[in-house]
Coordinates of N, CA and C in Angstrom, one line a residue:
M1 N -19.8 -32.4 -1.6 CA -19.4 -31.7 -0.4 C -18.1 -31.0 -0.6
K2 N -17.2 -31.6 -1.3 CA -15.9 -30.9 -1.6 C -16.1 -29.7 -2.4
K3 N -17.0 -29.7 -3.4 CA -17.3 -28.5 -4.2 C -17.8 -27.4 -3.3
F4 N -18.6 -27.7 -2.3 CA -19.2 -26.7 -1.4 C -18.1 -26.0 -0.7
Y5 N -17.1 -26.7 -0.1 CA -16.0 -26.1 0.6 C -15.2 -25.2 -0.3
I6 N -14.9 -25.6 -1.5 CA -14.1 -24.8 -2.4 C -14.8 -23.6 -2.8
I7 N -16.1 -23.7 -3.1 CA -16.9 -22.5 -3.4 C -17.0 -21.6 -2.2
S8 N -17.2 -22.1 -1.0 CA -17.3 -21.3 0.2 C -16.0 -20.6 0.4
A9 N -14.8 -21.3 0.2 CA -13.5 -20.7 0.4 C -13.3 -19.5 -0.6
I10 N -13.7 -19.7 -1.8 CA -13.5 -18.7 -2.8 C -14.4 -17.5 -2.5
C11 N -15.6 -17.7 -2.1 CA -16.5 -16.6 -1.7 C -16.0 -15.9 -0.5
L12 N -15.5 -16.6 0.5 CA -14.9 -15.9 1.7 C -13.7 -15.1 1.3
L13 N -12.8 -15.6 0.4 CA -11.7 -14.9 0.0 C -12.1 -13.6 -0.8
L14 N -13.1 -13.7 -1.7 CA -13.6 -12.5 -2.4 C -14.2 -11.5 -1.4
L15 N -14.9 -12.0 -0.4 CA -15.5 -11.1 0.6 C -14.4 -10.4 1.4
V16 N -13.3 -11.1 1.8 CA -12.2 -10.4 2.5 C -11.6 -9.4 1.6
I17 N -11.3 -9.7 0.4 CA -10.7 -8.7 -0.6 C -11.6 -7.5 -0.7
F18 N -12.9 -7.7 -0.9 CA -13.8 -6.6 -1.0 C -13.9 -5.7 0.3
A19 N -13.8 -6.4 1.4 CA -13.8 -5.7 2.7 C -12.6 -4.8 2.8
C20 N -11.4 -5.3 2.4 CA -10.2 -4.6 2.5 C -10.3 -3.3 1.6
F21 N -10.8 -3.4 0.5 CA -10.9 -2.2 -0.4 C -11.9 -1.2 0.1
S22 N -13.0 -1.7 0.7 CA -14.1 -0.8 1.1 C -13.7 -0.1 2.4
V23 N -12.9 -0.6 3.3 CA -12.5 0.1 4.5 C -11.1 0.7 4.4
S24 N -10.6 0.8 3.2 CA -9.3 1.5 2.9 C -8.1 0.9 3.7
T25 N -7.9 -0.3 3.6 CA -6.7 -0.9 4.2 C -5.6 -1.1 3.2
I26 N -5.9 -0.9 1.9 CA -4.8 -1.1 0.9 C -4.6 0.3 0.3
G27 N -3.4 0.8 0.4 CA -3.0 2.1 -0.1 C -2.1 2.0 -1.3
V28 N -1.4 3.0 -1.5 CA -0.5 3.1 -2.7 C 0.9 2.7 -2.2
I29 N 1.6 1.9 -3.0 CA 3.0 1.6 -2.6 C 3.9 2.8 -2.8
G30 N 5.0 2.9 -2.1 CA 5.9 4.0 -2.1 C 6.4 4.4 -3.5
D31 N 6.6 3.4 -4.3 CA 7.2 3.7 -5.7 C 6.1 4.3 -6.6
N32 N 4.8 4.2 -6.2 CA 3.8 4.8 -7.1 C 3.2 6.1 -6.6
L33 N 3.7 6.7 -5.5 CA 3.2 7.9 -5.0 C 3.1 9.0 -6.0
E34 N 4.2 9.2 -6.8 CA 4.2 10.3 -7.7 C 3.1 10.1 -8.8
R35 N 3.0 8.9 -9.3 CA 2.0 8.6 -10.3 C 0.6 8.8 -9.7
D36 N 0.3 8.4 -8.5 CA -1.0 8.5 -7.9 C -1.3 10.0 -7.7
A37 N -0.4 10.8 -7.2 CA -0.6 12.2 -6.9 C -0.9 12.9 -8.3
R38 N -0.1 12.7 -9.3 CA -0.3 13.3 -10.6 C -1.7 13.0 -11.1
K39 N -2.1 11.8 -11.0 CA -3.4 11.4 -11.5 C -4.6 12.0 -10.6
S40 N -4.5 11.8 -9.3 CA -5.6 12.3 -8.5 C -5.7 13.8 -8.4
Q41 N -4.6 14.5 -8.4 CA -4.6 15.9 -8.3 C -4.5 16.6 -9.7
K42 N -4.5 15.8 -10.8 CA -4.5 16.3 -12.1 C -3.3 17.2 -12.4
I43 N -2.1 16.7 -12.0 CA -0.9 17.5 -12.1 C -0.2 17.2 -13.5
D44 N 0.1 18.3 -14.2 CA 0.7 18.2 -15.5 C 2.0 17.4 -15.5
D45 N 2.2 16.5 -16.5 CA 3.4 15.7 -16.6 C 4.7 16.5 -16.8
S46 N 4.5 17.7 -17.3 CA 5.7 18.6 -17.5 C 6.3 19.2 -16.2
W47 N 5.5 19.2 -15.2 CA 5.9 19.7 -13.9 C 7.0 18.8 -13.3
Q48 N 8.0 19.5 -12.7 CA 9.0 18.7 -12.0 C 8.5 18.3 -10.6
V49 N 9.3 17.4 -10.0 CA 8.8 17.0 -8.6 C 10.1 16.9 -7.7
S50 N 9.9 17.2 -6.5 CA 10.8 16.9 -5.4 C 10.1 16.0 -4.5
K51 N 10.6 14.9 -4.1 CA 9.9 14.0 -3.3 C 10.8 13.3 -2.3
S52 N 10.2 12.9 -1.2 CA 11.0 12.2 -0.1 C 10.0 11.2 0.5
V53 N 10.4 10.0 0.7 CA 9.6 9.0 1.3 C 10.3 8.2 2.4
T54 N 9.7 8.2 3.6 CA 10.2 7.4 4.7 C 9.2 6.2 4.9
D55 N 9.5 5.4 5.9 CA 8.6 4.3 6.2 C 7.2 4.8 6.6
N56 N 7.0 6.0 7.1 CA 5.8 6.5 7.6 C 5.1 7.6 6.8
L57 N 5.9 8.3 5.9 CA 5.4 9.5 5.3 C 6.0 9.7 3.9
G58 N 5.2 10.2 3.0 CA 5.7 10.5 1.7 C 5.3 12.0 1.4
A59 N 6.3 12.8 1.1 CA 6.1 14.2 0.8 C 6.5 14.5 -0.6
L60 N 5.7 15.2 -1.4 CA 5.9 15.5 -2.8 C 5.6 16.9 -3.1
L61 N 6.4 17.6 -3.8 CA 6.2 19.0 -4.3 C 6.3 19.0 -5.8
F62 N 5.3 19.4 -6.5 CA 5.3 19.5 -7.9 C 5.3 21.0 -8.3
Y63 N 6.1 21.3 -9.3 CA 6.2 22.8 -9.6 C 6.5 22.9 -11.1
D64 N 6.1 24.1 -11.7 CA 6.4 24.4 -13.1 C 7.8 24.9 -13.2
E65 N 8.2 25.0 -14.4 CA 9.6 25.4 -14.7 C 10.0 26.8 -14.2
H66 N 9.0 27.7 -14.1 CA 9.2 29.1 -13.7 C 9.0 29.3 -12.2
L67 N 8.7 28.3 -11.5 CA 8.4 28.3 -10.1 C 7.2 29.3 -9.7
N68 N 6.3 29.4 -10.6 CA 5.2 30.3 -10.4 C 3.9 29.5 -9.9
D69 N 3.9 28.3 -10.2 CA 2.7 27.4 -9.8 C 3.2 26.1 -9.3
F70 N 2.5 25.6 -8.2 CA 3.0 24.4 -7.6 C 1.8 23.8 -6.9
T71 N 2.0 22.5 -6.5 CA 1.1 21.8 -5.6 C 1.8 20.8 -4.8
Y72 N 1.4 20.5 -3.6 CA 2.1 19.5 -2.8 C 1.1 18.4 -2.5
S73 N 1.7 17.2 -2.2 CA 0.9 16.0 -1.8 C 1.6 15.4 -0.6
I74 N 0.9 15.0 0.4 CA 1.4 14.2 1.5 C 0.6 12.9 1.7
Y75 N 1.4 11.9 1.8 CA 0.8 10.5 2.0 C 1.3 10.0 3.3
V76 N 0.5 9.3 4.0 CA 0.8 8.7 5.3 C 0.7 7.2 5.3
N77 N 1.6 6.5 5.8 CA 1.5 5.0 5.9 C 1.0 4.8 7.4
R78 N -0.3 4.4 7.5 CA -0.9 4.3 8.7 C -0.4 3.1 9.5
E79 N -0.4 3.3 10.9 CA 0.0 2.1 11.7 C -1.2 1.2 11.8
G80 N -0.9 -0.1 12.1 CA -2.0 -1.1 12.3 C -2.2 -1.8 11.0
L81 N -3.5 -2.2 10.8 CA -3.8 -3.1 9.7 C -4.1 -2.2 8.4
S82 N -3.0 -1.9 7.8 CA -3.1 -1.2 6.5 C -1.9 -1.4 5.7
F83 N -2.0 -1.4 4.4 CA -0.8 -1.6 3.5 C -0.7 -0.5 2.6
G84 N 0.5 0.2 2.6 CA 0.7 1.2 1.7 C 0.5 2.6 2.3
Y85 N 0.6 3.6 1.4 CA 0.4 5.0 1.8 C -0.9 5.5 1.4
F86 N -1.5 6.4 2.2 CA -2.8 7.0 1.9 C -2.7 8.5 1.8
F87 N -3.3 9.1 0.8 CA -3.3 10.5 0.6 C -3.9 11.2 1.9
R88 N -3.2 12.2 2.4 CA -3.6 12.9 3.6 C -3.8 14.4 3.4
S89 N -3.0 15.0 2.5 CA -3.1 16.4 2.3 C -2.6 16.8 1.0
G90 N -3.1 17.9 0.4 CA -2.5 18.4 -0.8 C -3.0 19.8 -1.2
G91 N -2.4 20.4 -2.1 CA -2.9 21.7 -2.6 C -1.7 22.7 -2.7
S92 N -1.9 24.0 -2.4 CA -0.9 25.0 -2.4 C -1.2 26.0 -1.4
T93 N -0.1 26.6 -0.8 CA -0.3 27.6 0.2 C 0.8 28.7 0.0
I94 N 0.5 29.9 0.5 CA 1.5 30.9 0.4 C 2.7 30.6 1.2
D95 N 2.5 29.9 2.3 CA 3.7 29.5 3.2 C 4.7 28.7 2.4
I96 N 4.3 27.9 1.5 CA 5.2 27.1 0.7 C 5.9 27.9 -0.3
F97 N 5.1 28.9 -0.9 CA 5.7 29.8 -1.9 C 6.7 30.7 -1.4
E98 N 6.4 31.3 -0.2 CA 7.3 32.4 0.3 C 8.3 31.9 1.4
G99 N 8.0 30.8 2.0 CA 8.8 30.3 3.2 C 8.9 28.8 3.2
I100 N 8.8 28.3 4.4 CA 8.9 26.8 4.7 C 7.7 26.4 5.5
R101 N 7.0 25.4 5.0 CA 5.8 24.9 5.7 C 6.2 23.5 6.2
A102 N 5.9 23.3 7.5 CA 6.1 22.0 8.1 C 4.8 21.4 8.4
F103 N 4.7 20.1 8.1 CA 3.5 19.3 8.5 C 3.9 18.2 9.5
N104 N 3.5 18.3 10.7 CA 3.9 17.4 11.8 C 2.9 16.3 11.9
Y105 N 3.3 15.1 11.7 CA 2.5 13.9 11.9 C 2.9 13.0 13.0
G106 N 3.4 13.6 14.1 CA 3.8 12.9 15.3 C 5.1 12.2 15.2
N107 N 5.2 11.1 14.5 CA 6.4 10.3 14.3 C 7.2 10.7 13.0
S108 N 6.6 11.7 12.3 CA 7.3 12.1 11.0 C 6.9 13.6 10.8
M109 N 7.7 14.3 10.0 CA 7.5 15.6 9.7 C 7.8 15.8 8.2
A110 N 7.0 16.6 7.5 CA 7.3 17.0 6.1 C 7.6 18.4 6.1
L111 N 8.8 18.8 5.5 CA 9.2 20.2 5.2 C 9.1 20.4 3.7
I112 N 8.3 21.4 3.3 CA 8.0 21.7 1.9 C 8.2 23.2 1.6
S113 N 9.0 23.5 0.5 CA 9.2 24.9 0.2 C 9.6 25.1 -1.3
I114 N 9.2 26.2 -1.9 CA 9.6 26.5 -3.2 C 11.1 27.0 -3.1
N115 N 11.5 27.4 -1.9 CA 12.8 27.7 -1.5 C 13.3 29.1 -1.9
K116 N 12.4 30.1 -1.8 CA 12.8 31.4 -2.1 C 13.7 32.0 -1.0
V117 N 13.7 31.3 0.2 CA 14.6 31.7 1.3 C 16.0 31.1 1.3
N118 N 16.3 30.3 0.2 CA 17.6 29.7 -0.1 C 18.1 28.8 1.0
V119 N 17.3 27.8 1.4 CA 17.7 26.8 2.4 C 18.8 26.0 1.7
A120 N 19.9 25.7 2.5 CA 21.0 24.9 2.1 C 21.2 23.7 2.9
R121 N 20.8 23.7 4.2 CA 21.0 22.6 5.1 C 19.9 22.5 6.1
I122 N 19.5 21.3 6.4 CA 18.5 21.1 7.5 C 19.2 20.0 8.4
E123 N 19.2 20.4 9.7 CA 19.8 19.5 10.7 C 18.7 19.1 11.7
C124 N 18.7 17.8 12.1 CA 17.9 17.3 13.1 C 18.7 17.1 14.4
V125 N 18.3 17.9 15.4 CA 19.1 17.9 16.6 C 18.3 17.4 17.8
S126 N 18.9 16.5 18.5 CA 18.2 16.0 19.7 C 18.9 16.5 21.0
E127 N 18.1 17.0 21.9 CA 18.7 17.5 23.1 C 19.1 16.4 24.0
N128 N 18.6 15.2 23.8 CA 18.9 14.0 24.6 C 20.1 13.3 24.2
S129 N 20.6 13.6 23.0 CA 21.8 12.8 22.5 C 22.9 13.7 22.2
Q130 N 24.1 13.2 22.4 CA 25.3 13.9 22.1 C 25.8 13.8 20.7
K131 N 25.2 12.8 20.0 CA 25.7 12.5 18.6 C 24.8 13.4 17.6
Q132 N 25.4 13.7 16.5 CA 24.8 14.5 15.4 C 23.6 13.7 14.8
G133 N 22.5 14.4 14.7 CA 21.3 13.8 14.0 C 21.5 13.8 12.5
A134 N 20.4 13.5 11.8 CA 20.4 13.5 10.4 C 20.6 14.9 9.8
V135 N 21.3 15.0 8.7 CA 21.6 16.3 8.1 C 21.1 16.1 6.6
Y136 N 20.3 17.1 6.1 CA 19.8 17.0 4.8 C 20.4 18.3 4.1
T137 N 21.0 18.0 2.9 CA 21.5 19.2 2.1 C 20.5 19.5 1.0
V138 N 20.3 20.8 0.8 CA 19.4 21.3 -0.2 C 20.1 22.3 -1.1
E139 N 19.8 22.2 -2.4 CA 20.4 23.2 -3.3 C 19.7 24.5 -3.1
P140 N 20.4 25.6 -2.7 CA 19.8 26.9 -2.5 C 19.0 27.3 -3.7
G141 N 17.7 27.8 -3.4 CA 16.9 28.3 -4.5 C 16.1 27.2 -5.2
K142 N 16.4 25.9 -4.9 CA 15.7 24.8 -5.6 C 14.6 24.3 -4.7
P143 N 13.4 24.1 -5.2 CA 12.3 23.6 -4.4 C 12.6 22.2 -3.7
F144 N 12.0 22.0 -2.5 CA 12.3 20.7 -1.9 C 11.0 20.3 -1.1
A145 N 10.9 19.0 -0.9 CA 10.0 18.3 -0.1 C 10.8 17.2 0.6
I146 N 10.9 17.3 1.9 CA 11.7 16.3 2.7 C 10.8 15.7 3.8
A147 N 10.8 14.4 3.9 CA 10.1 13.7 4.9 C 11.1 13.3 6.0
I148 N 10.9 13.7 7.2 CA 11.9 13.5 8.3 C 11.3 12.6 9.4
P149 N 11.9 11.5 9.7 CA 11.4 10.7 10.8 C 11.8 11.4 12.1
I150 N 10.8 11.5 13.1 CA 11.0 12.1 14.4 C 11.5 11.0 15.3
T151 N 12.8 11.1 15.7 CA 13.4 10.0 16.5 C 13.1 10.1 18.0
D152 N 12.9 11.3 18.5 CA 12.5 11.4 19.9 C 11.8 12.7 20.1
S153 N 11.1 12.8 21.3 CA 10.2 14.0 21.5 C 11.0 15.3 21.7
N154 N 12.3 15.2 21.9 CA 13.1 16.4 22.1 C 13.9 16.8 20.9
M155 N 13.6 16.2 19.7 CA 14.3 16.5 18.5 C 13.8 17.9 18.0
T156 N 14.7 18.7 17.5 CA 14.3 20.0 16.9 C 14.9 20.0 15.5
I157 N 14.3 20.8 14.7 CA 14.8 21.0 13.3 C 15.4 22.4 13.2
K158 N 16.6 22.4 12.7 CA 17.3 23.7 12.5 C 17.6 23.8 11.0
I159 N 17.2 24.9 10.4 CA 17.4 25.2 9.0 C 18.3 26.3 8.7
Y160 N 19.2 26.2 7.8 CA 20.2 27.2 7.5 C 20.3 27.5 6.0
D161 N 20.7 28.8 5.8 CA 21.0 29.2 4.4 C 22.4 28.9 4.1
Q162 N 22.9 29.2 2.9 CA 24.3 28.9 2.4 C 25.3 29.7 3.2
D163 N 24.9 30.8 3.9 CA 25.9 31.5 4.7 C 25.9 31.1 6.2
G164 N 25.1 30.1 6.5 CA 25.0 29.6 7.9 C 24.0 30.3 8.8
N165 N 23.2 31.2 8.2 CA 22.2 31.9 9.0 C 21.0 31.0 9.2
E166 N 20.4 31.0 10.4 CA 19.3 30.1 10.7 C 18.0 30.7 10.1
I167 N 17.2 29.9 9.5 CA 16.0 30.3 8.8 C 14.8 29.6 9.6
P168 N 13.8 30.4 10.0 CA 12.7 29.8 10.8 C 11.7 29.2 9.8
I169 N 11.0 28.2 10.4 CA 9.9 27.6 9.6 C 8.8 28.6 9.7
T170 N 8.1 28.8 8.5 CA 7.1 29.8 8.4 C 5.8 29.4 9.2
T171 N 5.4 28.1 8.9 CA 4.2 27.6 9.5 C 4.4 26.1 9.9
V172 N 3.9 25.7 11.1 CA 3.9 24.3 11.4 C 2.4 23.9 11.6
S173 N 2.0 22.9 10.9 CA 0.7 22.3 11.1 C 0.8 21.0 11.8
S174 N 0.1 20.8 12.9 CA 0.0 19.6 13.6 C -1.1 18.8 12.9
C175 N -0.8 17.6 12.5 CA -1.7 16.8 11.6 C -2.1 15.5 12.2
D176 N -1.9 15.3 13.5 CA -2.2 13.9 14.1 C -3.6 13.6 14.0

């Protein structure tokens, strides 16, 4: 009888593990996002990467040394019963090449650009708060992928070049 309980417990454990994999509740840990993106999107190891990972979002931009070719990857850490990050979007668009593309995921936003517009500073400003929000510095002309947590519904993103001129986001995609 004792063997029956042990075998039943092992079978139940294996069934739970199989169910977790089949319904995609186990994702990629944050430290392995770059490796997963390179493998799944077949990205050359010689390409450089700019990446940013928050509790909810992972944004990666891979590019060649001449900034002629690139691809992006976005991973989302789902709320509820899931562990790790899940691939949500990837590829390349003209908006990233020529300007700034924002991907809005409700509680997080990814800003991705090859940075031909020479972004130097990104500020998160909340109309509800008197204190300064997060500030991200970027090397002008250098590609970037930045994951930004959205702290409240009135938060706005302001982007500036090295001379302090405001730069608009080229395209905003709502991805909820």
